[in-house]
Short mmCIF file of C-alpha atoms and ligand atoms in Angstrom, two decimals:
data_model
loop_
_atom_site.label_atom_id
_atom_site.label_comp_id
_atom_site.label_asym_id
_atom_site.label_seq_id
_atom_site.Cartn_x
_atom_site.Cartn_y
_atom_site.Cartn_z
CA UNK P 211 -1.50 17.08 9.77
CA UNK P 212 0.17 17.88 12.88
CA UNK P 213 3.78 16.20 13.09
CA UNK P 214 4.20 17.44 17.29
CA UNK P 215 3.84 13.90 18.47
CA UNK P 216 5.85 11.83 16.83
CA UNK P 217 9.59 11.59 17.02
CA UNK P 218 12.29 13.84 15.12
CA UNK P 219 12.65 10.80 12.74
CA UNK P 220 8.83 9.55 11.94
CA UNK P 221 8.19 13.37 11.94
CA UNK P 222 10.65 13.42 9.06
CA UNK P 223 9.09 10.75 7.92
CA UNK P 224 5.43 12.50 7.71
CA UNK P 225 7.35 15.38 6.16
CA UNK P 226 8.89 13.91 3.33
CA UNK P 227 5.30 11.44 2.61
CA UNK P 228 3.37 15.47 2.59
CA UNK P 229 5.91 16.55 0.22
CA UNK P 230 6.11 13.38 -2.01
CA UNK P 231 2.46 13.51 -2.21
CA UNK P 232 2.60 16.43 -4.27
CA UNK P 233 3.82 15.02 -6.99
CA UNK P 234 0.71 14.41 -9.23
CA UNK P 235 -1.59 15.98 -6.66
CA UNK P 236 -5.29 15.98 -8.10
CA UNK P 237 -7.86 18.69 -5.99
CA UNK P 238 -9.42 15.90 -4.25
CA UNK P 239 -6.32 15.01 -2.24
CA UNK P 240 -4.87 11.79 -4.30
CA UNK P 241 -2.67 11.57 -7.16
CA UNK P 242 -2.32 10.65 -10.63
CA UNK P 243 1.09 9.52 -11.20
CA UNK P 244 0.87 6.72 -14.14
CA UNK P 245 4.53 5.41 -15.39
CA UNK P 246 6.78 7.60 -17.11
CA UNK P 247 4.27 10.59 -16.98
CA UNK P 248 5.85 13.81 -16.18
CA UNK P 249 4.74 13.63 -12.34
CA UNK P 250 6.36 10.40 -12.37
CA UNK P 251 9.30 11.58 -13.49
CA UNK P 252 9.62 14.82 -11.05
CA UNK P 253 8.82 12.53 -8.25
CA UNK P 254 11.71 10.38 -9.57
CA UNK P 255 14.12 13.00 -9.19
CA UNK P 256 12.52 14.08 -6.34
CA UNK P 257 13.46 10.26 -4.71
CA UNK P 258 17.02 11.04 -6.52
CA UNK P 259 17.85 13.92 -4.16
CA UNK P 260 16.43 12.35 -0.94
CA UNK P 261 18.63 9.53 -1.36
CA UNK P 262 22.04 10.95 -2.53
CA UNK P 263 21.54 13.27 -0.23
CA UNK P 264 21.75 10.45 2.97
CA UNK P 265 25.07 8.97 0.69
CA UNK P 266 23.04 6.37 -1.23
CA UNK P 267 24.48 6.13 -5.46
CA UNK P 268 21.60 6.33 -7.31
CA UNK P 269 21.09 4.41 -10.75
CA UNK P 270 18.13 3.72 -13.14
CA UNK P 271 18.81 0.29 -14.58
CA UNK P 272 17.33 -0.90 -18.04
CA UNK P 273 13.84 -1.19 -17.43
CA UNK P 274 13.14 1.91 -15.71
CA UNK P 275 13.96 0.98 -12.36
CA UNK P 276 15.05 3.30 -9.91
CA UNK P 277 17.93 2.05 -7.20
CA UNK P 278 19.31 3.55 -4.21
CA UNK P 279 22.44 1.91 -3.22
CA UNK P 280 24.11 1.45 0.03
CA UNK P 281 27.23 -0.68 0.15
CA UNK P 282 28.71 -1.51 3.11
CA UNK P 283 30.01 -4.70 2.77
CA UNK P 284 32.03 -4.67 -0.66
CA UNK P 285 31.00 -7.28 -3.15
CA UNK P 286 28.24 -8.48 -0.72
CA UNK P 287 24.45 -8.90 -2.56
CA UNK P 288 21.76 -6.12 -1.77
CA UNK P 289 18.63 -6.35 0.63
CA UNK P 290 16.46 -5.04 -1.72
CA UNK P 291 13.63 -2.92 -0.21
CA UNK P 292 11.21 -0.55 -2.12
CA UNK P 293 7.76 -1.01 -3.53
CA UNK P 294 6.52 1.98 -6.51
CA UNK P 295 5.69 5.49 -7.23
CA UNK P 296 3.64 4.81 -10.23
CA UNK P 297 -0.12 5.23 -9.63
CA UNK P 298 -3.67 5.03 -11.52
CA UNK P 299 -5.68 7.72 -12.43
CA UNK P 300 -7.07 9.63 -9.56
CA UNK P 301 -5.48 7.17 -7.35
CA UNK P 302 -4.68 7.93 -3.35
CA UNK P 303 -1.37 8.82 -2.01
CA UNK P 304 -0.65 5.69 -0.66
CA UNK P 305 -0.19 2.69 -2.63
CA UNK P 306 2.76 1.76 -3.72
CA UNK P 307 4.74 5.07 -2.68
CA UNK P 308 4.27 4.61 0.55
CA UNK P 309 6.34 1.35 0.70
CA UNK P 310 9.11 3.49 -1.08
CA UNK P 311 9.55 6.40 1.17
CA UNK P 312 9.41 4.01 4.48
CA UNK P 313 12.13 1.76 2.83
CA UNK P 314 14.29 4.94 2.29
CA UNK P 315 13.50 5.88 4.99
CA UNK P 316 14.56 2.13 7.06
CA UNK P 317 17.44 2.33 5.35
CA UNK P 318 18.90 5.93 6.52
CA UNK P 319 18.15 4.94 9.98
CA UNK P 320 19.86 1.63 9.55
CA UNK P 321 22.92 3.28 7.62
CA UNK P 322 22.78 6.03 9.93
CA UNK P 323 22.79 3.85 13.14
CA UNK P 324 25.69 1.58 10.93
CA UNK P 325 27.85 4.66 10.34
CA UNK P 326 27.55 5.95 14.36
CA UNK P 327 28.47 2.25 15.52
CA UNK P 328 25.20 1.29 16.81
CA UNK P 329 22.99 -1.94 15.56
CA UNK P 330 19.63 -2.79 15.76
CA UNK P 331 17.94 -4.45 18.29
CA UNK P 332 18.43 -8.39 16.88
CA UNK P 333 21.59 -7.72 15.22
CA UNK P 334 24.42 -10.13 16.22
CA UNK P 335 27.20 -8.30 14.89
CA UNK P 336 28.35 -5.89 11.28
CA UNK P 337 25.47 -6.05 8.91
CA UNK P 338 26.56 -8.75 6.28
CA UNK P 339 24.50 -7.59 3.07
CA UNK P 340 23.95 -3.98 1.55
CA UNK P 341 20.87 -2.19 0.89
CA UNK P 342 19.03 -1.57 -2.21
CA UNK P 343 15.76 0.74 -1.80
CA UNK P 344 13.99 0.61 -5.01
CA UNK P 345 11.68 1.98 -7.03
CA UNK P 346 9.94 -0.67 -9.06
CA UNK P 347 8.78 1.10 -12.87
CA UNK P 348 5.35 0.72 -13.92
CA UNK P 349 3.95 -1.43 -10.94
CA UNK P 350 0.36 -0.42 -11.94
CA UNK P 351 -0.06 -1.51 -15.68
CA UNK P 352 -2.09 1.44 -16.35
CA UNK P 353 -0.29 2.99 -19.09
CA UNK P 354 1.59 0.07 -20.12
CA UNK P 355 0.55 -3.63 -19.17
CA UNK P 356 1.34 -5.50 -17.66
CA UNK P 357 1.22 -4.72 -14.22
CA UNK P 358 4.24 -5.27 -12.05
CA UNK P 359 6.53 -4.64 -15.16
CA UNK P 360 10.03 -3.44 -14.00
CA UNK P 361 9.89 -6.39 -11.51
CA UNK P 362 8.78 -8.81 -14.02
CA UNK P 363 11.85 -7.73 -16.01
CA UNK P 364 14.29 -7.64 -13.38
CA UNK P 365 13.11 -10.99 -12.55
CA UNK P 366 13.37 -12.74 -15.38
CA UNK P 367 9.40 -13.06 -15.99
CA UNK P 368 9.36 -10.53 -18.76
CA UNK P 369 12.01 -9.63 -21.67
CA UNK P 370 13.49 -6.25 -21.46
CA UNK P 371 12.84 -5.90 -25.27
CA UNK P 372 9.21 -7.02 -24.96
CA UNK P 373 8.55 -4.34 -22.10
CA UNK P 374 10.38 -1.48 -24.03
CA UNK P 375 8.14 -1.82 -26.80
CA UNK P 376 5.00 -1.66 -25.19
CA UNK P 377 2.74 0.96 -25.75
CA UNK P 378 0.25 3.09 -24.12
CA UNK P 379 -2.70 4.22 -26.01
CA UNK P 380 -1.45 6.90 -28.21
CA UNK P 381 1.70 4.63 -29.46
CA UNK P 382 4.14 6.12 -27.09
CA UNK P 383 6.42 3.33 -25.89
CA UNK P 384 7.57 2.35 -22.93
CA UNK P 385 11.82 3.22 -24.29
CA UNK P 386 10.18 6.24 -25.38
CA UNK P 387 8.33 7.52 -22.39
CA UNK P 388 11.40 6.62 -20.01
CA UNK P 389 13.75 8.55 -22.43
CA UNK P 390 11.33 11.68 -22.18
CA UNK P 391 11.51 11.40 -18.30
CA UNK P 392 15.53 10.78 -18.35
CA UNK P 393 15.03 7.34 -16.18
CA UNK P 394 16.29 4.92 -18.83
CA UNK P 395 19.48 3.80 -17.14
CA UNK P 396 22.12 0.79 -18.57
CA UNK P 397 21.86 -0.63 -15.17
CA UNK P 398 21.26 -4.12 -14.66
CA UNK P 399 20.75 -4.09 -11.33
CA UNK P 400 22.00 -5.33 -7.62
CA UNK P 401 22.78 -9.07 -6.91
CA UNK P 402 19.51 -9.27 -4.57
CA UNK P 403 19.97 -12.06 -1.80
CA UNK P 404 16.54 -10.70 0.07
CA UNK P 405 13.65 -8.63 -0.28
CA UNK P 406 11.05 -6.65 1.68
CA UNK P 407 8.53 -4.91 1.05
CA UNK P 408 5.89 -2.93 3.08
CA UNK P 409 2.09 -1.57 1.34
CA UNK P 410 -0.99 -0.48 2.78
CA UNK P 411 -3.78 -3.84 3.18
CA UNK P 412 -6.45 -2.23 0.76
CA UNK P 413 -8.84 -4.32 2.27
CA UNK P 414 -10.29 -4.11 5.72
CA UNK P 415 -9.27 -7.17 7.17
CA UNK P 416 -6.76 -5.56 9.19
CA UNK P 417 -8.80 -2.59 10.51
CA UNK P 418 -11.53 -5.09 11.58
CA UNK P 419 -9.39 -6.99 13.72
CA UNK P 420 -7.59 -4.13 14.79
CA UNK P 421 -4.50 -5.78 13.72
CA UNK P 422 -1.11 -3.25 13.31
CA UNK P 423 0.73 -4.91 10.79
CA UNK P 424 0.00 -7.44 8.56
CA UNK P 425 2.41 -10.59 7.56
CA UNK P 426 1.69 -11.84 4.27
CA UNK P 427 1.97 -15.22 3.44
CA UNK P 428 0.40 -16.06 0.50
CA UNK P 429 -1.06 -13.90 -2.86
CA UNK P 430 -4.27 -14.51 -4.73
CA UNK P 431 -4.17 -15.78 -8.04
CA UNK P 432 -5.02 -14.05 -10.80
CA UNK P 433 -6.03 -14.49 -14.57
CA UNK P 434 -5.92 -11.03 -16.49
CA UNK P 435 -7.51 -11.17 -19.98
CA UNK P 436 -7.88 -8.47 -22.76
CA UNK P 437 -10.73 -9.54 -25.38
CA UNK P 438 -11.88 -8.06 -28.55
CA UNK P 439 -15.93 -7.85 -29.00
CA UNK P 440 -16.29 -7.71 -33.13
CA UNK P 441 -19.20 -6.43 -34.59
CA UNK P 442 -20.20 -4.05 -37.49
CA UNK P 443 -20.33 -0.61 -37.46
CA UNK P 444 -24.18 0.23 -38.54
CA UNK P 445 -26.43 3.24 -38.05
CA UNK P 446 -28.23 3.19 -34.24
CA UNK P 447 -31.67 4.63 -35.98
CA UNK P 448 -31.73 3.08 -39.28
CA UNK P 449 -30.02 -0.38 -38.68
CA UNK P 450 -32.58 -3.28 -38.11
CA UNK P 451 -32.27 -5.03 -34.51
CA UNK P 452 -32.05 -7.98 -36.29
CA UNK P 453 -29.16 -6.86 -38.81
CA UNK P 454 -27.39 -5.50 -35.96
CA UNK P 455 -23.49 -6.82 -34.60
CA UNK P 456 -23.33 -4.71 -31.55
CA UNK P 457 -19.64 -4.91 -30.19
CA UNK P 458 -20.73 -2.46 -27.11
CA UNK P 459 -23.70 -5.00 -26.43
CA UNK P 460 -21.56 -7.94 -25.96
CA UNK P 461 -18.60 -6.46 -24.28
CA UNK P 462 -21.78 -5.10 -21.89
CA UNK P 463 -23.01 -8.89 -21.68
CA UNK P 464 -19.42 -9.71 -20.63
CA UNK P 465 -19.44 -7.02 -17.82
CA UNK P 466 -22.68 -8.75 -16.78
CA UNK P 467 -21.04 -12.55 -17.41
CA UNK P 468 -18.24 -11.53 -14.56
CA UNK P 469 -19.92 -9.74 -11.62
CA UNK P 470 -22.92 -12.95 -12.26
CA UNK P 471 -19.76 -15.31 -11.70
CA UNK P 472 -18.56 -13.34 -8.53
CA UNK P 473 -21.72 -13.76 -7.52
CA UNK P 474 -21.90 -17.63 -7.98
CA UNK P 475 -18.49 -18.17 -5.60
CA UNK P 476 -19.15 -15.66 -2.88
CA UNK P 477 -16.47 -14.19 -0.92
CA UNK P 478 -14.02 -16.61 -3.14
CA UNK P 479 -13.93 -15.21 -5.91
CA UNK P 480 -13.41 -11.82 -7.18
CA UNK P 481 -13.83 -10.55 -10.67
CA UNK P 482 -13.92 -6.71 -12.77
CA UNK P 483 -13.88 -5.00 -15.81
CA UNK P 484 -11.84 -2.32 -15.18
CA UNK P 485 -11.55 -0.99 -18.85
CA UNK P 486 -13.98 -0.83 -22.27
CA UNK P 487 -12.65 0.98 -25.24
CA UNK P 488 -15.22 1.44 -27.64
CA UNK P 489 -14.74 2.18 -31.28
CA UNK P 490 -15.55 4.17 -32.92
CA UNK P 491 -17.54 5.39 -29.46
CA UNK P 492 -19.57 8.08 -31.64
CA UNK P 493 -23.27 9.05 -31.25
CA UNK P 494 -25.33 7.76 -33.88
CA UNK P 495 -23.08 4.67 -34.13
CA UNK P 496 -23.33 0.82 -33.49
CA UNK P 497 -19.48 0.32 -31.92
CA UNK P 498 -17.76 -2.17 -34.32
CA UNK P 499 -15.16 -2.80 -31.46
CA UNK P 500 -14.86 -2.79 -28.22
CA UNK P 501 -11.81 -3.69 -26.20
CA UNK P 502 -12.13 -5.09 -23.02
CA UNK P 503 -9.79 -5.80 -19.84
CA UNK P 504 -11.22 -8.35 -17.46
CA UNK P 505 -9.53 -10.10 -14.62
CA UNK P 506 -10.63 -13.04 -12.06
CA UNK P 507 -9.15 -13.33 -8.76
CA UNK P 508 -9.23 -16.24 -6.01
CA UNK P 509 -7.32 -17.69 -3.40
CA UNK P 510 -8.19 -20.97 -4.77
CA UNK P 511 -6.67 -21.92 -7.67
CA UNK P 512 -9.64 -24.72 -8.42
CA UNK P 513 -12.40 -21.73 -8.12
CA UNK P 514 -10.54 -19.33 -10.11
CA UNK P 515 -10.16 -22.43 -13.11
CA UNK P 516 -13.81 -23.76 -12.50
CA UNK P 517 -14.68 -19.70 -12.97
CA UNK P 518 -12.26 -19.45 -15.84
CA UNK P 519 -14.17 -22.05 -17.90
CA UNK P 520 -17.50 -21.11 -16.97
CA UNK P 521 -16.83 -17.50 -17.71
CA UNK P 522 -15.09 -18.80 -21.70
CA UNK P 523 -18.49 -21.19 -22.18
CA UNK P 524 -20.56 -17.78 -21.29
CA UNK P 525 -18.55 -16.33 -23.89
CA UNK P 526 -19.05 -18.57 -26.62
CA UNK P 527 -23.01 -17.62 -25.54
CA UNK P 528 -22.48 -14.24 -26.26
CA UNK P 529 -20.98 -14.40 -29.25
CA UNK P 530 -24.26 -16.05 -30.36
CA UNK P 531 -27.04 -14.03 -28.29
CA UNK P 532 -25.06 -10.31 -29.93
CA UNK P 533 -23.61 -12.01 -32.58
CA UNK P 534 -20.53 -10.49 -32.46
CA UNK P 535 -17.18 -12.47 -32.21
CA UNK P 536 -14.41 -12.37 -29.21
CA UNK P 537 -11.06 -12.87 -29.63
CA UNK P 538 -9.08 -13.66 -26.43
CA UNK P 539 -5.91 -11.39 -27.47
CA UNK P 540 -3.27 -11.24 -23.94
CA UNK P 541 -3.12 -12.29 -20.80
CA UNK P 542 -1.39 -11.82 -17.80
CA UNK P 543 -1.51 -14.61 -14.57
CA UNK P 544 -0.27 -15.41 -11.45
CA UNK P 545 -0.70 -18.90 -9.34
CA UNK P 546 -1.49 -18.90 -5.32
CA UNK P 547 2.40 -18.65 -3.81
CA UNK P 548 3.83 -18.72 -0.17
CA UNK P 549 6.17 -16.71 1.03
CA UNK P 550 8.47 -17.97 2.55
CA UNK P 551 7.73 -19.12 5.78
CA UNK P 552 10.96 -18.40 7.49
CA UNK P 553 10.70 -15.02 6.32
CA UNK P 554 6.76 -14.83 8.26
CA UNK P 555 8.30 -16.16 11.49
CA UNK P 556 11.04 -13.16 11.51
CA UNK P 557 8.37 -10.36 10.84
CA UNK P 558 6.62 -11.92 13.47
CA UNK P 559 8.99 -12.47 15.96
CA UNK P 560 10.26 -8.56 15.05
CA UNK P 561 6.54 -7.05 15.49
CA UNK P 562 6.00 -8.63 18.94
CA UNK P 563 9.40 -7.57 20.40
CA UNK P 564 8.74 -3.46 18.90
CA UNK P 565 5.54 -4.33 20.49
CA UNK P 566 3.27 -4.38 17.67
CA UNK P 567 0.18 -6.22 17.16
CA UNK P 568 0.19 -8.51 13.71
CA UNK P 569 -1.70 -11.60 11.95
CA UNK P 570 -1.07 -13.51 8.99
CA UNK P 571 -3.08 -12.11 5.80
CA UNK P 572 -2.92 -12.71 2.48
CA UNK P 573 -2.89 -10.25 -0.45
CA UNK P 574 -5.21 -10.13 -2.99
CA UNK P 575 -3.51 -7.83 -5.52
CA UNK P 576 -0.67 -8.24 -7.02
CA UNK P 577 2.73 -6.85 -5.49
CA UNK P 578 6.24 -6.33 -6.77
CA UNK P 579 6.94 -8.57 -4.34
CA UNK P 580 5.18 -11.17 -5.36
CA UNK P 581 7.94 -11.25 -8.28
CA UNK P 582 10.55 -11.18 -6.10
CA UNK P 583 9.69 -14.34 -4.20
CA UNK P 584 9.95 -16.17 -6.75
CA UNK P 585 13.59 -15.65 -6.90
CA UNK P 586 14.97 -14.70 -3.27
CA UNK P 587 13.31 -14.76 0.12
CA UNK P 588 11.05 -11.81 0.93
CA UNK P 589 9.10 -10.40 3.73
CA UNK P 590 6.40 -8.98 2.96
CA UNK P 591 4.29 -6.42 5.52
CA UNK P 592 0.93 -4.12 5.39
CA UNK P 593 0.05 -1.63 7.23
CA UNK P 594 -4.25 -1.10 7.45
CA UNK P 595 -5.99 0.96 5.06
CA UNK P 596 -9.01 2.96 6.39
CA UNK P 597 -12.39 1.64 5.71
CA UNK P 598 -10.43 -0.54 2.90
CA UNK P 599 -10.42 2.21 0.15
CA UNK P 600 -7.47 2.02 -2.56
CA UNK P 601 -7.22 2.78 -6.12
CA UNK P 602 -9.36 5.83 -5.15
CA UNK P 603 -8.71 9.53 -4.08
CA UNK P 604 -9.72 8.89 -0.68
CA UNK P 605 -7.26 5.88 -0.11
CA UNK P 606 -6.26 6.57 3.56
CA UNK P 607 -3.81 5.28 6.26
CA UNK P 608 -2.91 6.98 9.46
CA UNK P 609 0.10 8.64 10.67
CA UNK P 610 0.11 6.36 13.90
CA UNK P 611 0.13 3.08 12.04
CA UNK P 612 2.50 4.77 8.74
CA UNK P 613 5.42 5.70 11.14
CA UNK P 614 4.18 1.74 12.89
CA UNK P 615 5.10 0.26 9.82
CA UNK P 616 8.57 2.22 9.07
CA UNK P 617 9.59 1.36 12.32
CA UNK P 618 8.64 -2.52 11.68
CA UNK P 619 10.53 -2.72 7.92
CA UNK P 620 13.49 -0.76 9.48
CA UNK P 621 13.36 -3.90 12.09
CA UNK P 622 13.41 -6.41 9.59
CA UNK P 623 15.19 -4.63 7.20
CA UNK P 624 17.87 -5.07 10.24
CA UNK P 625 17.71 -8.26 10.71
CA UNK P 626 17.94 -9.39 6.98
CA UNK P 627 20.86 -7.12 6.43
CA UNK P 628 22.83 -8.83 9.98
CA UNK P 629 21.81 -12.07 7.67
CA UNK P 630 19.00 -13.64 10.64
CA UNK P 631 17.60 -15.58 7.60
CA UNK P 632 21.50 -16.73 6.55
CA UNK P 633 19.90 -19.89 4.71
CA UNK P 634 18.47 -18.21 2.03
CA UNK P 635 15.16 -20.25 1.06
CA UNK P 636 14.83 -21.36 -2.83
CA UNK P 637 11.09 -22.14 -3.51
CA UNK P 638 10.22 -24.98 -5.44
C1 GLV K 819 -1.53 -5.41 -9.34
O1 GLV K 819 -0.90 -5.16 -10.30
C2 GLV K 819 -2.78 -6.10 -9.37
O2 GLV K 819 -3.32 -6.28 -10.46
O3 GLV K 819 -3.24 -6.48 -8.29
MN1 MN K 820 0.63 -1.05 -5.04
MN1 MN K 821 -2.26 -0.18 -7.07
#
């Protein structure tokens, strides 16, 4: 990566993103960074020293999030601005942390231009709110589900008790794996009065139309189910086909059941397994158990339930055809939700004056900010993804439209700290 033709700040920029990227660096040029793993943590202290160092107070709250703080307006709520560090296994670079290091990154240019008297272009006067970059804990859900936990908790979706005592696989909880990584704080948090929040597309939608920067509007909803296939642990030789209770046969007839239901609502509905656990996943061995993590996706709320119940009526099938039994045991949704539309006109009306081309787009996974609407208005902003590949090694945005989209949220960062949206919105 050459940094010679940018300018001294977005070349600071592409600095600090090579530096943060090698935290939880796997050979193939992504990361594996899941929550409250050691790379997590050294990346968190990593974000500690970039922050304090530019005069931002720094403080974990009670769930694991990480806050930068800027205050200058006393008492005044926070713009909060961040997205996550956290990633899957052998994940790329750029989901999630991305959005964190250009929010920092908005912010010391705004507190910077603040502190040397200058504004930003739309400002009409002192900024009137502070700035909160944050680092949202456990976005991902890989470790620990649910997804999007620390900004679940913060906003009032999840208990704090209930996400401290989850556990990953081997038992470890989520109080315990933030104590081992020093990032449990007794922070509560800012007083938020905005958000923003800028990710890569990880879809092509944006690349296709050749689009800069993308202005969300709306999510995807989502239904998120783990089931338990029951069966009966028997020999794989001796066992009679007959006799047999094959848990791996109908969690496999379930992997089948999905993709066959994508297939009946094409292009409208999206669905995975992204996980089997299979016990006691032994040679020699009819599995007894398997666990199973399945989710549904649609923009259309009457798709995604028509899909729902076909998908539970397949189920009861199953059950018979492998006579095993499944047990629906968690879940985690979402609905279809705007954001605020005032919030889409000032991204928009911000892109076109830094000269930047943007559409409307919707996203189809789930965001920390897609919490956050729910409570305060939020902007939220892509940036294209390469040929559409995330969640993999070879996730890839370039530097032209990463520095693009730091120079967009530090825009609207402006403008929501100088309090253009001074209505603030309260969804229904
Ligand atoms: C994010 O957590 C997602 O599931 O899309
Ligand atoms: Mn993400
Ligand atoms: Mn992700």
């Amino acid at each position: 990566m050459t940094t010679n033709n940018f300018s001294p700040d977005d070349a600071d920029f592409l600095r600090d993103f090579r530096d943060m990227s090698e935290f939880g660096a796997t050979p193939n040029g992504g990361v594996d960074r899941q929550a409250a793993s050691e790379a997590d943590g050294q990346q968190r202290r990593w974000l500690t020293g970039l922050l304090e160092a530019r005069g931002f107070t720094v403080k974990f709250d009670r769930a694991g999030n990480q806050w930068g703080l800027y205050e200058v307006v006393p008492g005044a709520p926070f713009v909060v601005v961040g997205s996550h560090m956290d990633s899957q296994p052998t994940a790329g670079r750029y989901d999630g942390a991305y959005g964190v290091l250009a929010a920092a990154h908005a912010a010391f240019r705004l507190t910077e231009s603040w502190a040397g008297g200058g504004r930003t272009q739309a400002a009409t006067g002192g900024p009137q709110f502070n700035i909160a970059v944050v680092n949202w804990f456990n976005e991902e859900g890989c470790r620990f589900k649910p997804s999007m936990m620390g900004s679940s908790v913060y906003t009032g979706k999840l208990g704090l008790e209930a996400a401290l005592a989850t556990t990953d696989a081997a038992g470890t909880s989520v109080r315990e794996a933030l104590d081992a990584i020093g990032c449990r704080g007794d922070y509560d948090g800012p007083e938020a009065a905005y958000c923003a929040e800028i990710h890569i597309e990880q879809g092509r939608s944006m690349e296709r139309d050749g689009v800069t920067i993308g202005l969300v509007n709306s999510n995807w909803a989502a239904n998120k189910y783990e089931f338990v296939v029951h069966g009966e642990q028997a020999h794989t030789g001796s066992t009679v086909i007959e006799d047999r209770k094959d848990a791996l046969l109908g969690a496999s007839m379930m992997v089948v059941a999905a993709r066959e239901l994508a297939d009946r609502f094409p292009g409208v509905l999206h669905t995975s397994v992204g996980q089997l656990t299979v016990y006691p996943n032994s040679p020699v061995v009819v599995p007894s158990r398997v666990n199973l993590l399945l989710d549904l996706r649609s923009a259309d709320e009457a798709v995604l339930a028509a899909a729902d119940a076909a998908l539970h009526e397949r189920i009861s099938e199953i059950e018979r055809l492998a006579n095993v039994g499944v047990e629906r045991h968690h879940s985690h949704s979402w609905p279809v939700t705007p954001y605020q539309s005032e919030g889409v006109e000032l991204a928009a009306k911000a892109a076109a004056e830094l000269g930047l081309s943007s559409k409307q787009v919707m996203t189809l996974a789930g965001h920390d900010s897609t919490n956050m609407k729910d409570i305060v208005p939020t902007v939220m902003l892509f940036v294209p993804s390469v040929d559409g590949i995330s969640h993999n090694e070879h996730e890839f945005t370039t530097d032209a439209d990463t520095v693009a989209g730091v120079a967009m949220l530090t825009e609207v960062l402006g403008r929501l700290c100088h309090g253009a949206l001074s209505v603030p919105v309260v969804p229904a």
